[in-house]
N, CA and C atoms as an extended XYZ file, in Angstrom:
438
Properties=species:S:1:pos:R:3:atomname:S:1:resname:S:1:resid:I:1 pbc="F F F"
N        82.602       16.348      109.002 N   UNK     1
C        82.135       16.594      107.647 CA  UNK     1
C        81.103       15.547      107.236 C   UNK     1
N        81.416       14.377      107.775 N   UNK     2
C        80.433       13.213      107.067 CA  UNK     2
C        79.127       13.488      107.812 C   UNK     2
N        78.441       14.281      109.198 N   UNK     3
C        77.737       13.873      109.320 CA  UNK     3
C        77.057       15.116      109.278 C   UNK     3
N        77.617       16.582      108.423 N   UNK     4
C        77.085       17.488      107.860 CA  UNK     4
C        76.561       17.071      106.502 C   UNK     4
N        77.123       16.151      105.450 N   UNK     5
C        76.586       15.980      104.509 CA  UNK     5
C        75.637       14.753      104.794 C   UNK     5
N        75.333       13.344      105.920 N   UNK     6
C        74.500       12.712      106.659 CA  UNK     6
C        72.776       13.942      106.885 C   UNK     6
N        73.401       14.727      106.916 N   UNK     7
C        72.328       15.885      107.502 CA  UNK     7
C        71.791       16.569      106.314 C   UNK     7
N        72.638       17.036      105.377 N   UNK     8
C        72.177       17.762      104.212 CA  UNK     8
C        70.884       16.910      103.013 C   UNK     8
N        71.556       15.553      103.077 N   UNK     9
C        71.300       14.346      102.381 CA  UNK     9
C        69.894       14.099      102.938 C   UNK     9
N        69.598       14.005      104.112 N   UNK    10
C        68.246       13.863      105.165 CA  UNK    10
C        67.376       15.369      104.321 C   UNK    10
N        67.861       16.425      104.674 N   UNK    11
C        67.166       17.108      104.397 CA  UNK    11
C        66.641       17.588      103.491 C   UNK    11
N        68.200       17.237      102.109 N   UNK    12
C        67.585       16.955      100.719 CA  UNK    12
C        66.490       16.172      100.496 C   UNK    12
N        66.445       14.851      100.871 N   UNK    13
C        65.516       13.590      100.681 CA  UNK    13
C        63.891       14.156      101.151 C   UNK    13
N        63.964       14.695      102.381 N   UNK    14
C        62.576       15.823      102.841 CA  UNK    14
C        62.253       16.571      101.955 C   UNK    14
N        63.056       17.550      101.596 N   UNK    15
C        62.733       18.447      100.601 CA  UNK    15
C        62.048       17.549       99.223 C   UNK    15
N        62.680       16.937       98.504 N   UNK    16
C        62.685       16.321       97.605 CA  UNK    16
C        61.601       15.515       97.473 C   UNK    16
N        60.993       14.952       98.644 N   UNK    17
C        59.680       13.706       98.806 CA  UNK    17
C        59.013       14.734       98.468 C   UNK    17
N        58.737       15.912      100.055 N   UNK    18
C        57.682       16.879      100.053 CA  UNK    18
C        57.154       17.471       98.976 C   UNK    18
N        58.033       17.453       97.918 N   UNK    19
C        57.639       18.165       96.589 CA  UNK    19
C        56.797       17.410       95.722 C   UNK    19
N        57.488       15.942       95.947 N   UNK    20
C        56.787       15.093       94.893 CA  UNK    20
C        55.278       14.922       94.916 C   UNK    20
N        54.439       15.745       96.219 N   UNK    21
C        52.617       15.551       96.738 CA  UNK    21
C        52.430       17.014       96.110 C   UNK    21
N        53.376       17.784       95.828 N   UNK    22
C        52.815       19.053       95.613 CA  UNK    22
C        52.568       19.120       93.888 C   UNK    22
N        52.183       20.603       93.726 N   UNK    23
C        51.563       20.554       91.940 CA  UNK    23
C        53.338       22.123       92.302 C   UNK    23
N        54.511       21.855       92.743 N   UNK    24
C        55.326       22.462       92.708 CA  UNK    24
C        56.381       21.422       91.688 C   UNK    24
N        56.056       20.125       91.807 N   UNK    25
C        56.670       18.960       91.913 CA  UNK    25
C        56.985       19.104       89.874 C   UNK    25
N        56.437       19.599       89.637 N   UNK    26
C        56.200       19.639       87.904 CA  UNK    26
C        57.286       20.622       87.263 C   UNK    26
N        57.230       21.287       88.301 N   UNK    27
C        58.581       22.484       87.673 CA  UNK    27
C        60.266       22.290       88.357 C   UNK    27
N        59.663       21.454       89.284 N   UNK    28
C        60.986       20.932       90.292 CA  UNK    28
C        62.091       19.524       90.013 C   UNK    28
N        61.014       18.948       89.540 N   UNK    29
C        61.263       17.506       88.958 CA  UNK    29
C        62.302       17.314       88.065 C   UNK    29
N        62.255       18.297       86.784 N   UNK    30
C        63.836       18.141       86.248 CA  UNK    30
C        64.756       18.557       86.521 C   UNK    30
N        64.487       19.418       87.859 N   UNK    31
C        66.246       20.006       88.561 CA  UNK    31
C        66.558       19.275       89.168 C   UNK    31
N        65.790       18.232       89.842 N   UNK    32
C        65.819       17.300       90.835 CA  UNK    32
C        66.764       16.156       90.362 C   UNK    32
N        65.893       15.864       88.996 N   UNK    33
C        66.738       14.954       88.358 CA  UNK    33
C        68.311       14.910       87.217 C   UNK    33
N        68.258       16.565       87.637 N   UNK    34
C        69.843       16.867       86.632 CA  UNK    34
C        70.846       16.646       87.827 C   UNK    34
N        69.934       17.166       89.090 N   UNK    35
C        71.034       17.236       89.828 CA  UNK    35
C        71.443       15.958       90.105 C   UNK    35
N        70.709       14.873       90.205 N   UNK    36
C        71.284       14.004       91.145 CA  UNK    36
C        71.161       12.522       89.978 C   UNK    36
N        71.299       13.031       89.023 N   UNK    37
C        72.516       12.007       87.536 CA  UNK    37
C        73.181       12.152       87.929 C   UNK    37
N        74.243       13.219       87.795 N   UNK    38
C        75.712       12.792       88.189 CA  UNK    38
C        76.180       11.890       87.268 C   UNK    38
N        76.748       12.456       85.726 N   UNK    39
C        77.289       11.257       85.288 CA  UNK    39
C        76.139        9.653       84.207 C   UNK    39
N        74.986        9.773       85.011 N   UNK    40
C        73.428        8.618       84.616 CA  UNK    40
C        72.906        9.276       83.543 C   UNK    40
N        72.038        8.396       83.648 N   UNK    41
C        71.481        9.138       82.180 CA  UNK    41
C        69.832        9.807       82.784 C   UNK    41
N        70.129       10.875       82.731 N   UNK    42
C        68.877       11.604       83.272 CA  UNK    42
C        67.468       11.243       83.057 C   UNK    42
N        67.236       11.048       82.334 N   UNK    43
C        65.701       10.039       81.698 CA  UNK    43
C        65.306        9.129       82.928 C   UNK    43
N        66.499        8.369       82.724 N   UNK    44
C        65.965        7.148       83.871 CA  UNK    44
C        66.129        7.639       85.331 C   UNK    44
N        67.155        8.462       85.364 N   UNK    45
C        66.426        9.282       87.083 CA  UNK    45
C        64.816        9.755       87.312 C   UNK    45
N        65.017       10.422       85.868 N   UNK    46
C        63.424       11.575       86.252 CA  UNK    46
C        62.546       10.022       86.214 C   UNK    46
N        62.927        8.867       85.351 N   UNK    47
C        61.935        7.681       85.675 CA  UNK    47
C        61.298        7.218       86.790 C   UNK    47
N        62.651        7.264       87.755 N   UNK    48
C        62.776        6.595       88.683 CA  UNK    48
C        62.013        7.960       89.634 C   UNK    48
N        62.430        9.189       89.700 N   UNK    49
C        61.477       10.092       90.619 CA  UNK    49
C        60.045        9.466       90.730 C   UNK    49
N        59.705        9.318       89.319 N   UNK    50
C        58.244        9.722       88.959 CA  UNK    50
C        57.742        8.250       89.501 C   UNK    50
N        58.219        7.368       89.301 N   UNK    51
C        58.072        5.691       90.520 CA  UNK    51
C        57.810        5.952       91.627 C   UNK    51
N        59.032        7.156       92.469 N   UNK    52
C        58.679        7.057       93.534 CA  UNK    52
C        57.323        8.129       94.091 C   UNK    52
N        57.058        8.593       93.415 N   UNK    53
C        56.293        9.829       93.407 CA  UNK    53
C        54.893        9.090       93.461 C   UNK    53
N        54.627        8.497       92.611 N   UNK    54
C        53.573        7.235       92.520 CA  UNK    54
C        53.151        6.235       93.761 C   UNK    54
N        54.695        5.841       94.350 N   UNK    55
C        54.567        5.036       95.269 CA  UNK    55
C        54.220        5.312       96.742 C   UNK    55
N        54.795        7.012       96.433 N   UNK    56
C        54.478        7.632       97.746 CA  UNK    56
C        52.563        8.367       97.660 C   UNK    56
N        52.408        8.901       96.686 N   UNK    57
C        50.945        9.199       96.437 CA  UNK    57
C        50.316        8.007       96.856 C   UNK    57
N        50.379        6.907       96.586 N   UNK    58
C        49.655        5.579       97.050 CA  UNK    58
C        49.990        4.735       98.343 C   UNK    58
N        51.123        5.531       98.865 N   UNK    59
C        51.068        4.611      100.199 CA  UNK    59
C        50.661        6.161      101.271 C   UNK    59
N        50.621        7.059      100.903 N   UNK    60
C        49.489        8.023      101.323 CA  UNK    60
C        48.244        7.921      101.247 C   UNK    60
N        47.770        7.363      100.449 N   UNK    61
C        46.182        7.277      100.160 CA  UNK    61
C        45.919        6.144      101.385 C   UNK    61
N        46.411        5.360      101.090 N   UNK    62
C        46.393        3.951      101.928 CA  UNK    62
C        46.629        4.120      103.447 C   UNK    62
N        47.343        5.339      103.808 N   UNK    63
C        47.816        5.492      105.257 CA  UNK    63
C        48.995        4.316      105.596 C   UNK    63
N        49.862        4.461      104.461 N   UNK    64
C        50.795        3.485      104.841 CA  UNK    64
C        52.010        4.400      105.182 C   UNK    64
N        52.251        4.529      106.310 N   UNK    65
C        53.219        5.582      106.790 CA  UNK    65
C        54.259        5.131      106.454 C   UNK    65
N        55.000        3.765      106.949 N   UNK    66
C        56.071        3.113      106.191 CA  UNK    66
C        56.463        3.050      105.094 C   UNK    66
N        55.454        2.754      104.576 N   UNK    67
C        55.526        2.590      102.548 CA  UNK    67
C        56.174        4.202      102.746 C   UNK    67
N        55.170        5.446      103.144 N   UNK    68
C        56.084        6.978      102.368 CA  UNK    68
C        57.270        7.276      102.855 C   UNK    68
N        57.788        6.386      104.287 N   UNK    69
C        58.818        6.695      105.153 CA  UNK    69
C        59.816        5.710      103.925 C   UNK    69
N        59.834        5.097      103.852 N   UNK    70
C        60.606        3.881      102.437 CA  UNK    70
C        61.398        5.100      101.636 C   UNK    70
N        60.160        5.972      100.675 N   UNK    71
C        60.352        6.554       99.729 CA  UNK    71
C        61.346        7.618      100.174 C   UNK    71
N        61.837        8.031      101.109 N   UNK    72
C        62.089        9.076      101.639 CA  UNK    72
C        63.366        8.564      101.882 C   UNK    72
N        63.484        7.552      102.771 N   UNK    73
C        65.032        6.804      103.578 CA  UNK    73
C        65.365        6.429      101.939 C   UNK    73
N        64.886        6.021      101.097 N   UNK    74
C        65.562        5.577       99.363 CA  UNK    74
C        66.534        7.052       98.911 C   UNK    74
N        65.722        7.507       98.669 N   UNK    75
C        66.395        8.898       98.188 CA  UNK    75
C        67.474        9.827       99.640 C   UNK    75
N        66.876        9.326      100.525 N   UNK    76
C        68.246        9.955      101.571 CA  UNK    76
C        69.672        9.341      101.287 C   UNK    76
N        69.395        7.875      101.258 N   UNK    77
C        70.183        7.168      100.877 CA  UNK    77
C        70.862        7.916       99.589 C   UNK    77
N        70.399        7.272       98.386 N   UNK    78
C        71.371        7.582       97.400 CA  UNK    78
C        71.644        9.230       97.593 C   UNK    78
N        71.146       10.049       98.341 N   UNK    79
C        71.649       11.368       98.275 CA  UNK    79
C        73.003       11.722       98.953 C   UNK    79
N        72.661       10.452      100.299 N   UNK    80
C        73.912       10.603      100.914 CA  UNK    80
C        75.372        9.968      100.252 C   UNK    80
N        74.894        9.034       99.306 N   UNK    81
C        75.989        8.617       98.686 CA  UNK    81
C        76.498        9.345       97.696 C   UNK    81
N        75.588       10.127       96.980 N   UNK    82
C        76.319       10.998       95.981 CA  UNK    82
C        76.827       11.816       97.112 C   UNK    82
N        76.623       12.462       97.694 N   UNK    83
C        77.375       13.443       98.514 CA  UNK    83
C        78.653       13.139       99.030 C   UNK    83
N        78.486       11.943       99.390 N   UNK    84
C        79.963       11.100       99.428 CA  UNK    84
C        80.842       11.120       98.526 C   UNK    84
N        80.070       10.978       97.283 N   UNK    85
C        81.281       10.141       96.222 CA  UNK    85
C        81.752       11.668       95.801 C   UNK    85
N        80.956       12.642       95.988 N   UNK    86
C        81.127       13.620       95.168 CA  UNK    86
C        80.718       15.551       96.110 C   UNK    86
N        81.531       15.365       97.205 N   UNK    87
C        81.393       16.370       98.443 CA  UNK    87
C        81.145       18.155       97.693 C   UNK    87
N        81.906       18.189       96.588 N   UNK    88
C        81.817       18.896       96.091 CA  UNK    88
C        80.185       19.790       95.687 C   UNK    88
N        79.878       18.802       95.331 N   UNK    89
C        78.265       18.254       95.166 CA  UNK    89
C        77.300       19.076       96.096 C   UNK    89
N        77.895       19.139       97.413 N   UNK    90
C        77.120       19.569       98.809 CA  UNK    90
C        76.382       20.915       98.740 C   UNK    90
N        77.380       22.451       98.235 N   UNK    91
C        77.129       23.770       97.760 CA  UNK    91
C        76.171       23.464       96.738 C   UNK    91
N        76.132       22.440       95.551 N   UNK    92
C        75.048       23.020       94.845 CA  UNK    92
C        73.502       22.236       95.557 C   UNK    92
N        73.805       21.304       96.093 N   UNK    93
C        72.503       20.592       96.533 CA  UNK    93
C        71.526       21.825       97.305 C   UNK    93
N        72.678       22.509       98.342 N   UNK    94
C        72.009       23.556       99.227 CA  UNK    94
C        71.565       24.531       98.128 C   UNK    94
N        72.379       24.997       97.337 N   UNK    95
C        71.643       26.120       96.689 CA  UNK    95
C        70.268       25.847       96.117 C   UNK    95
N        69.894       24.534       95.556 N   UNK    96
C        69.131       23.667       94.818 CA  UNK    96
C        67.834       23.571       96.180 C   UNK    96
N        68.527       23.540       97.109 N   UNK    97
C        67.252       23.371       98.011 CA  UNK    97
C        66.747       25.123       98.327 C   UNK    97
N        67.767       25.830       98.575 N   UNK    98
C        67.298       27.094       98.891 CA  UNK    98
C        66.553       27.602       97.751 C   UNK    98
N        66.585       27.189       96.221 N   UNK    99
C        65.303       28.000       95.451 CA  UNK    99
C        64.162       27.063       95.418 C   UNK    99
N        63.849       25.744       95.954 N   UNK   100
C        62.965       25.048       95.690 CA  UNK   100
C        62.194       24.917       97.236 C   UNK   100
N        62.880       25.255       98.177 N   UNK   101
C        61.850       25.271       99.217 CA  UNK   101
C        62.550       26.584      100.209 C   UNK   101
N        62.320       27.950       99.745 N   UNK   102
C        62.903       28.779      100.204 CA  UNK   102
C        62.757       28.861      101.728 C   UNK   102
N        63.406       29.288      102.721 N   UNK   103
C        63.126       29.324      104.204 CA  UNK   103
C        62.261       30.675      104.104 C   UNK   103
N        61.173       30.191      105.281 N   UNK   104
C        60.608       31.624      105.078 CA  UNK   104
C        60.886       32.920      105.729 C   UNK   104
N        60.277       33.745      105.602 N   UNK   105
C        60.844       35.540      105.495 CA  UNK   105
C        59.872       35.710      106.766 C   UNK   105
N        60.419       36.576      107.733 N   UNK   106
C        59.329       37.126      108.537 CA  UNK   106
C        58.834       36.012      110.043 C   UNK   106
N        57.843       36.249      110.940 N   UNK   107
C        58.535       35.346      111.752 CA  UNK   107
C        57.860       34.028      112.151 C   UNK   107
N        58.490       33.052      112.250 N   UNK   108
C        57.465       31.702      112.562 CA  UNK   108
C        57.222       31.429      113.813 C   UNK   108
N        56.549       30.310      114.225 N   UNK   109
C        56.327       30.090      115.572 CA  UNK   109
C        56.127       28.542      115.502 C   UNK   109
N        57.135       27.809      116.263 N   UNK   110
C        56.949       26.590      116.969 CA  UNK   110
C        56.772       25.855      118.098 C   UNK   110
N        55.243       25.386      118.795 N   UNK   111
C        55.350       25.350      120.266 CA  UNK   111
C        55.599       23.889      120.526 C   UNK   111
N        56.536       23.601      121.094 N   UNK   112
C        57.108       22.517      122.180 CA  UNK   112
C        56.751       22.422      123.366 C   UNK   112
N        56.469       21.288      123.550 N   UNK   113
C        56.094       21.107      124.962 CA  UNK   113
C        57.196       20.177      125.750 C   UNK   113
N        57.927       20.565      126.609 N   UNK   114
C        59.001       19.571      127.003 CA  UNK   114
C        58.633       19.894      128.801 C   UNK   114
N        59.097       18.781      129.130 N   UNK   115
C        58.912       18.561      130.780 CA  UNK   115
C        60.534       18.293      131.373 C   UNK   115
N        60.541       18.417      132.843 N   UNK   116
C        62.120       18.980      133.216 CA  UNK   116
C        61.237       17.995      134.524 C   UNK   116
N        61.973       16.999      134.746 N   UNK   117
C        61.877       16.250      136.481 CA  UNK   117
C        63.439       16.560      137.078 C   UNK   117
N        62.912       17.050      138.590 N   UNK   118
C        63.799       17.203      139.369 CA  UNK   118
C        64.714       18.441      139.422 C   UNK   118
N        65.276       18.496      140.248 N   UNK   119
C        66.128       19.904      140.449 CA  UNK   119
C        65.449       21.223      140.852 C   UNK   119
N        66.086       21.996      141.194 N   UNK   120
C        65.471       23.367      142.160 CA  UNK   120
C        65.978       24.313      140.620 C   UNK   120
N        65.303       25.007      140.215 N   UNK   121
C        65.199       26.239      139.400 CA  UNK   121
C        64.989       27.394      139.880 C   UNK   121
N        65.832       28.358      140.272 N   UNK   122
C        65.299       29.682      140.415 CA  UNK   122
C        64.780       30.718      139.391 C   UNK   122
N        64.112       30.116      138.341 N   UNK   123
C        64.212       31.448      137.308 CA  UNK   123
C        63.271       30.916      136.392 C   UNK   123
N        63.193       31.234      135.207 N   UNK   124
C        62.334       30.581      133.452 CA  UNK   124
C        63.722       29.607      133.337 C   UNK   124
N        63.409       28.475      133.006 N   UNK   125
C        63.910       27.308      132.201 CA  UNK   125
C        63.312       27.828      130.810 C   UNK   125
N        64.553       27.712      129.560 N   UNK   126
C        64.255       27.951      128.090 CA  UNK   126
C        64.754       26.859      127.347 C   UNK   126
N        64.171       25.942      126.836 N   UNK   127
C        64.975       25.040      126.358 CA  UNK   127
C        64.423       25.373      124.823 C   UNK   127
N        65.314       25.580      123.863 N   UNK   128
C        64.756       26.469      122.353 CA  UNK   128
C        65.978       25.395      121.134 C   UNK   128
N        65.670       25.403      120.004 N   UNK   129
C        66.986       24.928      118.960 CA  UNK   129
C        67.875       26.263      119.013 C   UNK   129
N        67.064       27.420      118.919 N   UNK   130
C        67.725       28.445      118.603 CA  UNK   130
C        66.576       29.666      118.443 C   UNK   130
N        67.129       31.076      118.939 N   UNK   131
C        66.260       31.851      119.276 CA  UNK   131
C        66.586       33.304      118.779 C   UNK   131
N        66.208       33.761      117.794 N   UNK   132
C        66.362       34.947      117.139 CA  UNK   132
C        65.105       36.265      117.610 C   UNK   132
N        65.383       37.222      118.304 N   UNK   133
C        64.887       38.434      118.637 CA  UNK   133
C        64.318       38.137      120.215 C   UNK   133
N        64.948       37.776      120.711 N   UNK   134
C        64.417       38.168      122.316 CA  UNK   134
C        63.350       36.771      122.774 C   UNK   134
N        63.721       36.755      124.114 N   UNK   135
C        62.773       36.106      124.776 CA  UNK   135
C        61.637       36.725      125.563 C   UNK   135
N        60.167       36.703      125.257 N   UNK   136
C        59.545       37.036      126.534 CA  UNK   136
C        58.552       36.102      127.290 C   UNK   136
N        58.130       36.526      127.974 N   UNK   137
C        57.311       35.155      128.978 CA  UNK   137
C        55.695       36.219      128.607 C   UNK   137
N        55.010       35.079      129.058 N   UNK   138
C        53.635       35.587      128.569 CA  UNK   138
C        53.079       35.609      130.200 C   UNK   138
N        52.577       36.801      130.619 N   UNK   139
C        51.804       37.011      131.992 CA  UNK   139
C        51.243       35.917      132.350 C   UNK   139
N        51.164       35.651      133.185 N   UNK   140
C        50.478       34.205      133.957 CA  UNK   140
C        50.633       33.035      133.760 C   UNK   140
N        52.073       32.879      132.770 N   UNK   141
C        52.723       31.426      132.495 CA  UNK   141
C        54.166       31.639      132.852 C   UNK   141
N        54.320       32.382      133.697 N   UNK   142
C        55.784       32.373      134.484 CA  UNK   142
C        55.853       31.560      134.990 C   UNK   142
N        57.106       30.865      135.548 N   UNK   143
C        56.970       29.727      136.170 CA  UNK   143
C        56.726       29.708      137.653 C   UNK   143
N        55.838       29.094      138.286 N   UNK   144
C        54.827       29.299      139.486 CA  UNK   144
C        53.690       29.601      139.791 C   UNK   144
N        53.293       30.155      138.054 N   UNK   145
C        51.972       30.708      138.386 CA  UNK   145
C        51.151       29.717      137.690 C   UNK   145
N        49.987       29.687      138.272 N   UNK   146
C        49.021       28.707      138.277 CA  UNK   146
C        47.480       29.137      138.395 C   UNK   146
């Protein structure tokens, strides 16, 4: 369980940065910050967003990859701790992420490039996260052909 909400918390904190560069970030910003008072006084959350929102716009400009990686591990952090203190918490975060960065509809494409040393293969090697509607090989990238 801890390292499903470790995971949710990561992906909240993604979600949550990613928004703050967008002009989505304006309509998102006070759900962002009801949700994750808890108890605070909401003002000074949405304060504190809008700090980091600032800090990350400017360590973008700058090409300070660290500085936006900061902003990101901050809010993973306290996300993972509310999720802790408060597991319950977990169902609405997801729902909260599913209307603010919906998964998309229809089909995507991600190409990986991974390398395999050693061993005899008789066949296609597939190494995938996960694979919805079929595999096919594309003519002249079977494996052997060259």
């Amino acid at each position: 369980m801890e390292a499903e909400l470790t995971a949710l918390a990561a992906s909240g904190a993604t979600a949550f940065v990613g928004l703050m560069v967008t002009e989505a970030w304006t309509q998102a910003r006070g759900r962002v910050a009801r949700f994750l008072a808890r108890g605070e006084d909401v003002d000074v959350i949405d304060a504190e967003l809008e700090e980091s929102r600032e800090e990350l716009i400017a360590a973008r400009r700058n090409g300070d990859e660290d500085g936006a990686a900061d902003v990101t591990a901050e809010w993973r952090i306290r996300l993972r701790r509310a999720l802790r203190d408060n597991p319950e918490a977990a169902e609405e975060l997801r729902e909260l992420l599913d209307e603010l960065a919906p998964r998309p509809t229809g089909t995507t494409v991600s190409i990986n490039h991974n390398t395999i040393n050693d061993g005899t293969y008789n066949g296609p090697v597939i190494m995938a996260h996960s694979i919805h509607g079929g595999v096919r090989t594309v003519p002249g990238q079977e494996p052997g052909a060259r």
